[in-house]
């Protein structure tokens, strides 16, 4: 039983006219009643659940009105957290939202930690861990496709599938346990062959899920795309051209340094996270060096490199240096500034990058940007994002757990091959069962739970 009552502003910071303060816990009514003046002075704990009440929030000490509000009352257990919830809709903008929050804290509520409402939903058994994680993904979804995958997960599609697999494992384990506990019950009756077959089927199921992990990661995090090239080749111009084509720019995160800028674009539902890197060159300058090292890191971790060369200048040592740096990466080569007289020896480039897509564009005039988008889409869509499999593994934590479970099952198969005793088999299967349980949160440690919920924003 959770003792305290939490409160937080649950609307995003800095926006618009109205803001919502959300409270959850057993004392919500004794906290809000004394500072709420409704028309009929009613006791909010006595009103019907899921009703809205008009009135004012007042300062308990000065008795002054803080804001005109609508108060929504939702009673346990049919709420987000399974606890009593009160939501106060303020109209007076961010200042009054803060003041109302201050009042409820004075009345004994505790400021919620990021993700704490969702954590309560998890602790009170309304949702499992994979569903809680889907809440973060929904908030952060980059495209419609990412959103619908996260919604499916919130509705429990992944939990359900994992549940089925665990159920199947449990059944096999029960048979084996019986064989261990009652030697007269012969394992041969169940048959190692049958056990082997069932384990193989389970592994096939796990592999089907794992096959979606690459696409899933892309849907959740975007294709991490580094735009590289020496200074003035047109990196920023390309980024702008791609952004201007966009009908739905989802987010806009200025980089932490002046030299790196990140933007998301949406190409047919696939989010691409574009990163404009600083000019990469070997340099003595310490400040510049920092930018350069960061660029190298970005290249290292990118899913895709867009390398830009300037058609209007000849190849330089810098170009060569960058080309060597991206040797082993998945890449796309752009020859920019088609509108200018060419100085670059194009053949040299076409001969060097025979395995890669090469496009000629003018970033400044936004020429052939659509063809570039087409190409990007094809590189990441063809057969890769498979919408047939309705469940996607989008989360690295889930992927790792599936891999570990699969390894245990592989061990189980060799245990059978080597005709080792049944309790060895039982250990392998129990471990697989445990790893699968980590996905839904049945078998996880507290510190992991803490870590997961700390990724949330305030008020969720
Ligand atoms: P960055 O340093 O690689 O980010 O390069 P910028 O995008 O800042 O571009 C450097 C200069 O090249 C700017 O003056 C741009 O206007 C110009 N530029 C970029 N793309 C083109 C292009 O396609 N044609 C022409 N003529 N100029 C371009
Ligand atoms: Zn630039």
Tab-separated table of C-alpha atoms and ligand atoms in Angstrom:
chain	number	residue	atom	x	y	z
A	1	UNK	CA	0.000	0.000	0.000
A	2	UNK	CA	1.449	3.341	-1.076
A	3	UNK	CA	1.126	5.853	1.730
A	4	UNK	CA	1.695	9.304	0.346
A	5	UNK	CA	-0.177	11.436	-2.135
A	6	UNK	CA	1.716	12.875	-5.068
A	7	UNK	CA	1.121	15.962	-7.194
A	8	UNK	CA	2.654	17.488	-10.305
A	9	UNK	CA	1.926	19.810	-13.183
A	10	UNK	CA	0.971	17.351	-15.900
A	11	UNK	CA	0.784	19.706	-18.858
A	12	UNK	CA	3.996	20.362	-20.789
A	13	UNK	CA	6.074	23.254	-19.499
A	14	UNK	CA	5.710	26.670	-21.007
A	15	UNK	CA	2.602	26.176	-23.092
A	16	UNK	CA	-0.560	28.140	-23.404
A	17	UNK	CA	-3.379	29.287	-21.241
A	18	UNK	CA	-4.409	26.224	-19.303
A	19	UNK	CA	-2.439	23.915	-17.125
A	20	UNK	CA	-3.382	20.812	-15.198
A	21	UNK	CA	-2.247	19.780	-11.751
A	22	UNK	CA	-2.695	16.102	-11.159
A	23	UNK	CA	-2.877	14.512	-7.707
A	24	UNK	CA	-2.947	10.827	-6.888
A	25	UNK	CA	-3.161	8.987	-3.600
A	26	UNK	CA	-5.322	8.275	-0.631
A	27	UNK	CA	-5.386	11.846	0.701
A	28	UNK	CA	-6.353	13.721	-2.453
A	29	UNK	CA	-9.731	14.790	-1.091
A	30	UNK	CA	-8.498	15.969	2.293
A	31	UNK	CA	-5.812	17.925	0.443
A	32	UNK	CA	-8.050	19.575	-2.162
A	33	UNK	CA	-11.291	20.076	-0.184
A	34	UNK	CA	-9.958	22.852	2.096
A	35	UNK	CA	-8.641	24.938	-0.805
A	36	UNK	CA	-11.512	24.383	-3.241
A	37	UNK	CA	-14.594	26.591	-3.255
A	38	UNK	CA	-17.230	25.020	-5.459
A	39	UNK	CA	-20.650	26.476	-6.146
A	40	UNK	CA	-22.347	24.229	-3.680
A	41	UNK	CA	-19.388	23.904	-1.314
A	42	UNK	CA	-19.533	20.184	-1.824
A	43	UNK	CA	-17.175	17.606	-0.357
A	44	UNK	CA	-15.322	16.241	-3.368
A	45	UNK	CA	-14.999	12.831	-1.775
A	46	UNK	CA	-18.794	12.560	-1.871
A	47	UNK	CA	-19.357	13.443	-5.526
A	48	UNK	CA	-19.784	10.822	-8.213
A	49	UNK	CA	-16.607	9.477	-9.786
A	50	UNK	CA	-15.511	10.885	-13.123
A	51	UNK	CA	-17.322	14.208	-12.750
A	52	UNK	CA	-16.127	17.758	-13.267
A	53	UNK	CA	-16.710	20.596	-10.821
A	54	UNK	CA	-16.472	24.312	-11.385
A	55	UNK	CA	-15.071	26.604	-8.696
A	56	UNK	CA	-12.060	28.429	-7.303
A	57	UNK	CA	-8.780	27.455	-5.673
A	58	UNK	CA	-8.070	29.702	-2.728
A	59	UNK	CA	-4.983	30.323	-0.652
A	60	UNK	CA	-5.688	28.557	2.627
A	61	UNK	CA	-4.049	31.233	4.777
A	62	UNK	CA	-4.909	34.507	3.053
A	63	UNK	CA	-8.244	33.160	1.737
A	64	UNK	CA	-7.504	34.948	-1.519
A	65	UNK	CA	-8.595	33.399	-4.797
A	66	UNK	CA	-5.707	31.973	-6.804
A	67	UNK	CA	-7.530	30.847	-9.919
A	68	UNK	CA	-10.811	29.864	-11.458
A	69	UNK	CA	-10.657	26.118	-12.043
A	70	UNK	CA	-12.385	22.977	-13.209
A	71	UNK	CA	-11.745	20.056	-10.909
A	72	UNK	CA	-12.064	16.528	-12.194
A	73	UNK	CA	-12.665	13.783	-9.653
A	74	UNK	CA	-11.756	10.190	-10.483
A	75	UNK	CA	-12.095	7.607	-7.766
A	76	UNK	CA	-10.123	4.426	-7.279
A	77	UNK	CA	-9.845	1.910	-8.736
A	78	UNK	CA	-10.845	2.970	-12.248
A	79	UNK	CA	-8.098	5.545	-12.697
A	80	UNK	CA	-4.689	5.858	-14.300
A	81	UNK	CA	-2.897	4.906	-11.069
A	82	UNK	CA	-5.717	2.809	-9.562
A	83	UNK	CA	-5.712	5.398	-6.760
A	84	UNK	CA	-8.023	8.354	-6.149
A	85	UNK	CA	-7.096	11.081	-8.609
A	86	UNK	CA	-8.001	14.751	-8.727
A	87	UNK	CA	-7.050	16.925	-11.654
A	88	UNK	CA	-7.215	20.680	-11.307
A	89	UNK	CA	-7.559	22.548	-14.614
A	90	UNK	CA	-6.305	26.100	-14.163
A	91	UNK	CA	-7.065	28.894	-16.560
A	92	UNK	CA	-4.747	31.614	-15.380
A	93	UNK	CA	-1.552	30.557	-17.130
A	94	UNK	CA	1.686	29.217	-15.788
A	95	UNK	CA	1.911	31.496	-12.746
A	96	UNK	CA	-1.376	30.375	-11.280
A	97	UNK	CA	-0.598	26.764	-12.165
A	98	UNK	CA	2.529	27.042	-10.028
A	99	UNK	CA	0.625	28.711	-7.217
A	100	UNK	CA	-2.016	26.011	-7.170
A	101	UNK	CA	0.716	23.380	-7.082
A	102	UNK	CA	2.310	25.235	-4.176
A	103	UNK	CA	-1.011	25.126	-2.311
A	104	UNK	CA	-1.507	21.393	-2.728
A	105	UNK	CA	2.079	20.794	-1.600
A	106	UNK	CA	1.442	22.948	1.476
A	107	UNK	CA	-1.643	20.848	2.153
A	108	UNK	CA	0.526	17.736	2.358
A	109	UNK	CA	0.959	16.390	-1.148
A	110	UNK	CA	4.479	15.449	-2.222
A	111	UNK	CA	5.912	16.624	-5.526
A	112	UNK	CA	5.885	13.617	-7.855
A	113	UNK	CA	9.076	12.353	-9.401
A	114	UNK	CA	9.261	11.972	-13.177
A	115	UNK	CA	7.144	8.997	-14.209
A	116	UNK	CA	5.770	8.447	-10.731
A	117	UNK	CA	2.095	8.349	-11.781
A	118	UNK	CA	2.898	5.663	-14.335
A	119	UNK	CA	5.078	3.891	-11.784
A	120	UNK	CA	2.083	3.725	-9.446
A	121	UNK	CA	-0.021	2.302	-12.252
A	122	UNK	CA	2.661	-0.375	-12.524
A	123	UNK	CA	3.085	-0.966	-8.772
A	124	UNK	CA	-0.680	-1.112	-8.299
A	125	UNK	CA	-0.862	-3.738	-11.016
A	126	UNK	CA	-2.848	-1.844	-13.613
A	127	UNK	CA	-0.160	-2.113	-16.288
A	128	UNK	CA	2.996	-4.160	-16.657
A	129	UNK	CA	6.481	-2.841	-17.269
A	130	UNK	CA	6.414	-3.050	-21.081
A	131	UNK	CA	3.157	-1.102	-21.051
A	132	UNK	CA	4.665	1.530	-18.778
A	133	UNK	CA	7.581	1.857	-21.154
A	134	UNK	CA	5.121	2.331	-24.008
A	135	UNK	CA	3.879	5.457	-22.228
A	136	UNK	CA	7.308	7.061	-22.678
A	137	UNK	CA	7.359	5.973	-26.300
A	138	UNK	CA	3.950	7.496	-26.952
A	139	UNK	CA	5.068	10.814	-25.530
A	140	UNK	CA	8.194	10.734	-27.637
A	141	UNK	CA	6.800	9.184	-30.816
A	142	UNK	CA	8.367	10.730	-33.886
A	143	UNK	CA	5.885	9.652	-36.566
A	144	UNK	CA	2.399	8.147	-36.834
A	145	UNK	CA	3.954	4.750	-37.361
A	146	UNK	CA	6.058	5.033	-34.216
A	147	UNK	CA	2.979	6.164	-32.340
A	148	UNK	CA	0.799	3.279	-33.423
A	149	UNK	CA	3.477	0.748	-32.483
A	150	UNK	CA	3.743	2.299	-29.041
A	151	UNK	CA	-0.055	2.328	-28.676
A	152	UNK	CA	-0.180	-1.394	-29.473
A	153	UNK	CA	2.402	-2.015	-26.811
A	154	UNK	CA	0.457	0.046	-24.294
A	155	UNK	CA	-2.632	-1.990	-25.072
A	156	UNK	CA	-0.649	-5.053	-24.116
A	157	UNK	CA	0.063	-6.788	-27.414
A	158	UNK	CA	3.668	-7.512	-26.465
A	159	UNK	CA	2.773	-8.493	-22.903
A	160	UNK	CA	0.203	-10.898	-24.248
A	161	UNK	CA	2.651	-12.570	-26.630
A	162	UNK	CA	5.307	-12.865	-23.928
A	163	UNK	CA	2.667	-14.267	-21.595
A	164	UNK	CA	1.811	-17.001	-24.087
A	165	UNK	CA	5.442	-17.983	-24.499
A	166	UNK	CA	5.962	-18.114	-20.734
A	167	UNK	CA	2.803	-20.181	-20.318
A	168	UNK	CA	4.150	-22.718	-22.785
A	169	UNK	CA	7.491	-22.840	-20.952
A	170	UNK	CA	5.753	-23.297	-17.641
A	171	UNK	CA	3.909	-26.305	-18.960
A	172	UNK	CA	7.108	-27.984	-20.091
A	173	UNK	CA	8.718	-27.133	-16.765
A	174	UNK	CA	5.821	-28.665	-14.875
A	175	UNK	CA	6.245	-31.958	-16.713
A	176	UNK	CA	9.942	-32.012	-16.004
A	177	UNK	CA	9.436	-31.136	-12.338
A	178	UNK	CA	6.994	-33.986	-12.079
A	179	UNK	CA	9.607	-36.330	-13.500
A	180	UNK	CA	12.126	-35.108	-10.936
A	181	UNK	CA	9.779	-35.271	-7.949
A	182	UNK	CA	8.154	-38.556	-8.838
A	183	UNK	CA	10.745	-40.836	-10.375
A	184	UNK	CA	8.007	-43.318	-11.131
A	185	UNK	CA	6.549	-40.688	-13.478
A	186	UNK	CA	8.820	-41.333	-16.387
A	187	UNK	CA	10.184	-38.382	-18.343
A	188	UNK	CA	10.312	-40.727	-21.257
A	189	UNK	CA	6.546	-40.609	-21.219
A	190	UNK	CA	6.718	-36.956	-22.116
A	191	UNK	CA	9.647	-37.819	-24.326
A	192	UNK	CA	12.781	-35.749	-24.748
A	193	UNK	CA	11.973	-35.531	-28.449
A	194	UNK	CA	8.670	-33.877	-27.708
A	195	UNK	CA	10.339	-31.510	-25.249
A	196	UNK	CA	12.976	-30.667	-27.829
A	197	UNK	CA	10.331	-29.917	-30.410
A	198	UNK	CA	8.400	-27.638	-28.104
A	199	UNK	CA	11.545	-25.741	-27.127
A	200	UNK	CA	12.421	-25.314	-30.782
A	201	UNK	CA	8.968	-23.886	-31.432
A	202	UNK	CA	9.395	-21.423	-28.604
A	203	UNK	CA	12.752	-20.350	-29.990
A	204	UNK	CA	11.190	-19.816	-33.417
A	205	UNK	CA	8.608	-17.562	-31.781
A	206	UNK	CA	11.311	-15.584	-30.023
A	207	UNK	CA	13.254	-15.253	-33.255
A	208	UNK	CA	10.196	-13.907	-35.032
A	209	UNK	CA	10.004	-11.181	-32.416
A	210	UNK	CA	13.724	-10.489	-32.569
A	211	UNK	CA	13.494	-10.095	-36.337
A	212	UNK	CA	11.392	-6.993	-35.813
A	213	UNK	CA	13.929	-5.382	-33.514
A	214	UNK	CA	15.887	-3.492	-36.184
A	215	UNK	CA	12.790	-1.883	-37.649
A	216	UNK	CA	11.419	-1.391	-34.172
A	217	UNK	CA	14.464	0.507	-33.045
A	218	UNK	CA	14.198	2.715	-36.117
A	219	UNK	CA	10.542	3.455	-35.447
A	220	UNK	CA	11.267	4.336	-31.863
A	221	UNK	CA	14.541	6.193	-32.176
A	222	UNK	CA	14.764	7.137	-35.846
A	223	UNK	CA	17.498	6.330	-38.345
A	224	UNK	CA	20.494	8.092	-36.913
A	225	UNK	CA	21.891	9.884	-39.956
A	226	UNK	CA	25.120	11.873	-39.854
A	227	UNK	CA	25.637	14.505	-42.533
A	228	UNK	CA	29.383	14.798	-43.055
A	229	UNK	CA	31.685	16.802	-45.288
A	230	UNK	CA	34.348	19.463	-45.049
A	231	UNK	CA	33.242	23.041	-44.296
A	232	UNK	CA	31.102	24.751	-46.945
A	233	UNK	CA	30.123	21.671	-48.928
A	234	UNK	CA	26.489	22.392	-48.042
A	235	UNK	CA	25.680	20.319	-44.945
A	236	UNK	CA	23.501	22.962	-43.330
A	237	UNK	CA	21.883	23.792	-46.662
A	238	UNK	CA	20.970	20.145	-47.142
A	239	UNK	CA	19.510	19.921	-43.664
A	240	UNK	CA	17.424	23.007	-44.363
A	241	UNK	CA	16.312	21.709	-47.738
A	242	UNK	CA	15.154	18.450	-46.183
A	243	UNK	CA	13.367	20.257	-43.396
A	244	UNK	CA	11.595	22.644	-45.748
A	245	UNK	CA	10.178	19.739	-47.707
A	246	UNK	CA	8.661	18.489	-44.544
A	247	UNK	CA	4.972	18.688	-43.874
A	248	UNK	CA	5.376	17.346	-40.379
A	249	UNK	CA	8.519	18.203	-38.535
A	250	UNK	CA	8.103	16.438	-35.285
A	251	UNK	CA	10.749	17.744	-32.984
A	252	UNK	CA	13.549	20.172	-33.098
A	253	UNK	CA	16.425	19.656	-30.740
A	254	UNK	CA	19.299	22.109	-31.050
A	255	UNK	CA	22.538	20.302	-30.357
A	256	UNK	CA	24.518	20.931	-27.249
A	257	UNK	CA	27.391	22.423	-29.178
A	258	UNK	CA	27.267	25.122	-31.806
A	259	UNK	CA	28.533	22.668	-34.381
A	260	UNK	CA	26.092	19.838	-34.082
A	261	UNK	CA	22.448	20.223	-34.863
A	262	UNK	CA	19.819	17.520	-34.721
A	263	UNK	CA	16.461	17.490	-36.449
A	264	UNK	CA	13.884	14.810	-37.083
A	265	UNK	CA	12.281	14.364	-40.473
A	266	UNK	CA	9.552	11.952	-41.386
A	267	UNK	CA	9.844	10.034	-44.637
A	268	UNK	CA	6.797	7.842	-45.214
A	269	UNK	CA	6.448	7.151	-41.518
A	270	UNK	CA	10.118	6.411	-40.944
A	271	UNK	CA	11.738	8.943	-38.656
A	272	UNK	CA	15.229	10.054	-39.627
A	273	UNK	CA	17.289	11.838	-37.040
A	274	UNK	CA	19.568	14.093	-39.057
A	275	UNK	CA	22.766	15.322	-37.485
A	276	UNK	CA	24.739	18.134	-39.086
A	277	UNK	CA	28.308	17.569	-37.971
A	278	UNK	CA	31.024	20.149	-37.693
A	279	UNK	CA	33.620	20.243	-40.429
A	280	UNK	CA	35.813	17.258	-39.821
A	281	UNK	CA	39.514	17.907	-40.215
A	282	UNK	CA	42.667	17.248	-38.360
A	283	UNK	CA	43.315	20.330	-36.373
A	284	UNK	CA	45.593	21.754	-33.725
A	285	UNK	CA	42.976	24.088	-32.382
A	286	UNK	CA	41.765	22.713	-29.055
A	287	UNK	CA	38.250	24.104	-29.234
A	288	UNK	CA	37.788	22.897	-32.759
A	289	UNK	CA	39.230	19.524	-31.788
A	290	UNK	CA	36.357	18.975	-29.414
A	291	UNK	CA	33.887	19.443	-32.255
A	292	UNK	CA	35.913	17.128	-34.440
A	293	UNK	CA	36.027	14.385	-31.845
A	294	UNK	CA	32.310	14.653	-31.404
A	295	UNK	CA	31.850	14.306	-35.136
A	296	UNK	CA	33.914	11.137	-35.092
A	297	UNK	CA	31.780	9.772	-32.282
A	298	UNK	CA	28.647	10.604	-34.205
A	299	UNK	CA	29.966	8.811	-37.297
A	300	UNK	CA	30.831	5.804	-35.150
A	301	UNK	CA	27.310	5.504	-33.777
A	302	UNK	CA	25.342	6.513	-36.889
A	303	UNK	CA	23.078	4.077	-38.748
A	304	UNK	CA	23.663	5.985	-41.972
A	305	UNK	CA	26.172	8.528	-43.273
A	306	UNK	CA	25.316	11.152	-45.858
A	307	UNK	CA	28.662	12.244	-47.228
A	308	UNK	CA	28.633	15.504	-49.169
A	309	UNK	CA	31.205	16.567	-51.734
A	310	UNK	CA	31.302	19.957	-53.426
A	311	UNK	CA	31.171	19.602	-57.225
A	312	UNK	CA	32.483	23.123	-57.682
A	313	UNK	CA	35.846	22.430	-56.023
A	314	UNK	CA	38.440	19.732	-56.584
A	315	UNK	CA	38.911	16.985	-54.036
A	316	UNK	CA	41.036	18.000	-51.093
A	317	UNK	CA	42.925	16.121	-48.432
A	318	UNK	CA	40.046	16.829	-46.089
A	319	UNK	CA	37.630	15.053	-48.423
A	320	UNK	CA	39.975	12.072	-48.543
A	321	UNK	CA	40.301	12.053	-44.787
A	322	UNK	CA	36.543	11.976	-44.332
A	323	UNK	CA	36.103	9.307	-47.003
A	324	UNK	CA	38.527	7.080	-45.123
A	325	UNK	CA	36.747	7.725	-41.872
A	326	UNK	CA	33.445	6.418	-43.231
A	327	UNK	CA	34.940	3.513	-45.173
A	328	UNK	CA	32.970	0.822	-43.356
A	329	UNK	CA	29.723	2.644	-42.735
A	330	UNK	CA	26.399	2.346	-44.507
A	331	UNK	CA	26.393	5.471	-46.641
A	332	UNK	CA	25.001	7.653	-49.361
A	333	UNK	CA	27.180	10.054	-51.370
A	334	UNK	CA	25.883	13.436	-52.468
A	335	UNK	CA	27.578	15.555	-55.085
A	336	UNK	CA	26.298	18.999	-54.246
A	337	UNK	CA	26.121	22.286	-56.156
A	338	UNK	CA	25.074	20.914	-59.564
A	339	UNK	CA	24.107	24.496	-60.415
A	340	UNK	CA	27.765	25.576	-60.435
A	341	UNK	CA	30.439	24.750	-63.033
A	342	UNK	CA	31.975	21.411	-62.095
A	343	UNK	CA	35.577	21.144	-61.005
A	344	UNK	CA	35.418	17.829	-59.228
A	345	UNK	CA	36.407	14.716	-61.138
A	346	UNK	CA	33.122	12.839	-60.865
A	347	UNK	CA	34.531	9.630	-62.319
A	348	UNK	CA	36.922	9.334	-59.448
A	349	UNK	CA	33.970	9.370	-57.067
A	350	UNK	CA	31.846	6.944	-59.086
A	351	UNK	CA	34.820	4.582	-59.292
A	352	UNK	CA	35.526	4.785	-55.628
A	353	UNK	CA	31.954	4.296	-54.412
A	354	UNK	CA	30.763	1.534	-56.702
A	355	UNK	CA	28.813	-0.091	-53.880
A	356	UNK	CA	27.043	3.051	-52.789
A	357	UNK	CA	24.200	5.175	-54.002
A	358	UNK	CA	25.486	8.473	-55.460
A	359	UNK	CA	23.152	11.385	-56.115
A	360	UNK	CA	23.818	14.762	-57.686
A	361	UNK	CA	21.860	17.599	-56.133
A	362	UNK	CA	21.690	21.288	-55.532
A	363	UNK	CA	20.905	21.815	-51.883
A	364	UNK	CA	20.640	25.544	-52.325
A	365	UNK	CA	18.092	25.344	-55.144
A	366	UNK	CA	16.448	22.307	-53.551
A	367	UNK	CA	16.933	20.337	-56.735
A	368	UNK	CA	16.563	16.559	-56.557
A	369	UNK	CA	15.796	16.631	-52.862
A	370	UNK	CA	12.745	14.474	-53.530
A	371	UNK	CA	14.903	11.876	-55.223
A	372	UNK	CA	17.115	11.910	-52.180
A	373	UNK	CA	14.093	11.309	-49.956
A	374	UNK	CA	12.962	8.451	-52.192
A	375	UNK	CA	16.412	6.890	-51.914
A	376	UNK	CA	16.508	7.259	-48.148
A	377	UNK	CA	13.111	5.666	-47.896
A	378	UNK	CA	14.109	2.728	-50.072
A	379	UNK	CA	17.287	2.144	-48.112
A	380	UNK	CA	15.304	1.639	-44.926
A	381	UNK	CA	11.922	0.429	-46.056
A	382	UNK	CA	12.398	-2.349	-48.577
A	383	UNK	CA	11.328	-5.481	-46.834
A	384	UNK	CA	12.717	-4.145	-43.629
A	385	UNK	CA	9.782	-2.600	-41.897
A	386	UNK	CA	7.518	-5.552	-41.923
A	387	UNK	CA	4.028	-4.566	-40.914
A	388	UNK	CA	2.807	-8.152	-41.211
A	389	UNK	CA	4.193	-9.051	-37.818
A	390	UNK	CA	1.887	-7.015	-35.681
A	391	UNK	CA	4.169	-6.903	-32.669
A	392	UNK	CA	7.392	-4.950	-32.830
A	393	UNK	CA	10.315	-5.062	-30.474
A	394	UNK	CA	11.180	-1.384	-30.207
A	395	UNK	CA	12.987	-1.375	-26.924
A	396	UNK	CA	16.601	-2.435	-26.448
A	397	UNK	CA	15.845	-3.753	-22.969
A	398	UNK	CA	13.210	-6.104	-24.381
A	399	UNK	CA	15.531	-7.208	-27.145
A	400	UNK	CA	18.289	-8.058	-24.656
A	401	UNK	CA	15.897	-10.044	-22.508
A	402	UNK	CA	14.684	-12.028	-25.535
A	403	UNK	CA	18.264	-12.776	-26.567
A	404	UNK	CA	19.111	-14.002	-23.077
A	405	UNK	CA	15.998	-16.161	-22.911
A	406	UNK	CA	16.879	-17.603	-26.289
A	407	UNK	CA	20.394	-18.457	-25.115
A	408	UNK	CA	18.986	-20.331	-22.135
A	409	UNK	CA	16.743	-22.290	-24.468
A	410	UNK	CA	19.721	-23.084	-26.651
A	411	UNK	CA	21.470	-24.397	-23.526
A	412	UNK	CA	18.387	-26.446	-22.786
A	413	UNK	CA	18.655	-28.094	-26.183
A	414	UNK	CA	22.300	-29.024	-25.628
A	415	UNK	CA	21.367	-30.344	-22.206
A	416	UNK	CA	18.950	-32.658	-23.970
A	417	UNK	CA	21.560	-33.577	-26.594
A	418	UNK	CA	24.069	-34.518	-23.930
A	419	UNK	CA	21.413	-36.463	-22.075
A	420	UNK	CA	22.152	-34.597	-18.886
A	421	UNK	CA	19.861	-35.009	-15.887
A	422	UNK	CA	16.434	-33.405	-15.879
A	423	UNK	CA	17.242	-30.838	-13.231
A	424	UNK	CA	19.848	-29.275	-15.544
A	425	UNK	CA	17.144	-28.869	-18.131
A	426	UNK	CA	14.882	-27.450	-15.515
A	427	UNK	CA	17.462	-24.788	-14.602
A	428	UNK	CA	17.838	-23.702	-18.230
A	429	UNK	CA	14.113	-23.387	-18.676
A	430	UNK	CA	13.640	-21.541	-15.399
A	431	UNK	CA	16.243	-18.995	-16.484
A	432	UNK	CA	14.542	-18.490	-19.843
A	433	UNK	CA	11.259	-18.019	-18.006
A	434	UNK	CA	12.853	-15.447	-15.736
A	435	UNK	CA	14.376	-13.431	-18.591
A	436	UNK	CA	11.061	-13.297	-20.412
A	437	UNK	CA	9.487	-12.082	-17.199
A	438	UNK	CA	11.853	-9.130	-17.174
A	439	UNK	CA	10.062	-7.738	-20.204
A	440	UNK	CA	6.759	-7.488	-18.434
A	441	UNK	CA	8.328	-6.721	-15.087
A	442	UNK	CA	7.454	-9.914	-13.250
A	443	UNK	CA	11.091	-10.577	-12.518
A	444	UNK	CA	13.020	-7.339	-12.322
A	445	UNK	CA	15.064	-5.633	-9.701
A	446	UNK	CA	14.003	-2.410	-8.016
A	447	UNK	CA	16.942	-0.411	-9.315
A	448	UNK	CA	15.988	-1.275	-12.887
A	449	UNK	CA	12.442	-0.141	-12.230
A	450	UNK	CA	13.846	3.065	-10.798
A	451	UNK	CA	15.971	3.572	-13.890
A	452	UNK	CA	13.121	2.994	-16.301
A	453	UNK	CA	10.775	5.428	-14.624
A	454	UNK	CA	13.428	8.104	-14.317
A	455	UNK	CA	13.318	8.464	-18.118
A	456	UNK	CA	9.837	9.919	-17.911
A	457	UNK	CA	8.959	13.580	-17.916
A	458	UNK	CA	7.362	15.191	-14.902
A	459	UNK	CA	3.660	14.768	-14.417
A	460	UNK	CA	3.351	11.428	-16.208
B	1	LIG	P1	28.329	23.603	-44.540
B	1	LIG	O1	29.477	24.353	-43.989
B	1	LIG	O2	28.756	22.297	-45.092
B	1	LIG	O3	27.187	23.493	-43.590
B	1	LIG	O4	27.829	24.429	-45.823
B	1	LIG	P2	26.595	25.442	-45.921
B	1	LIG	O5	25.334	24.704	-46.061
B	1	LIG	O6	26.698	26.415	-44.826
B	1	LIG	O7	26.909	26.085	-47.332
B	1	LIG	C1	28.107	26.789	-47.572
B	1	LIG	C2	27.874	27.726	-48.740
B	1	LIG	O8	27.579	26.991	-49.916
B	1	LIG	C3	26.699	28.656	-48.524
B	1	LIG	O9	27.028	29.909	-49.035
B	1	LIG	C4	25.593	28.023	-49.330
B	1	LIG	O10	24.672	28.952	-49.807
B	1	LIG	C5	26.366	27.425	-50.479
B	1	LIG	N1	25.676	26.295	-51.078
B	1	LIG	C6	25.164	25.214	-50.454
B	1	LIG	N2	24.580	24.383	-51.349
B	1	LIG	C7	24.709	24.965	-52.553
B	1	LIG	C8	24.298	24.611	-53.888
B	1	LIG	O11	23.682	23.582	-54.141
B	1	LIG	N3	24.625	25.498	-54.884
B	1	LIG	C9	25.292	26.659	-54.642
B	1	LIG	N4	25.544	27.448	-55.685
B	1	LIG	N5	25.679	27.006	-53.429
B	1	LIG	C10	25.412	26.186	-52.374
B	2	LIG	ZN1	27.004	24.198	-41.552
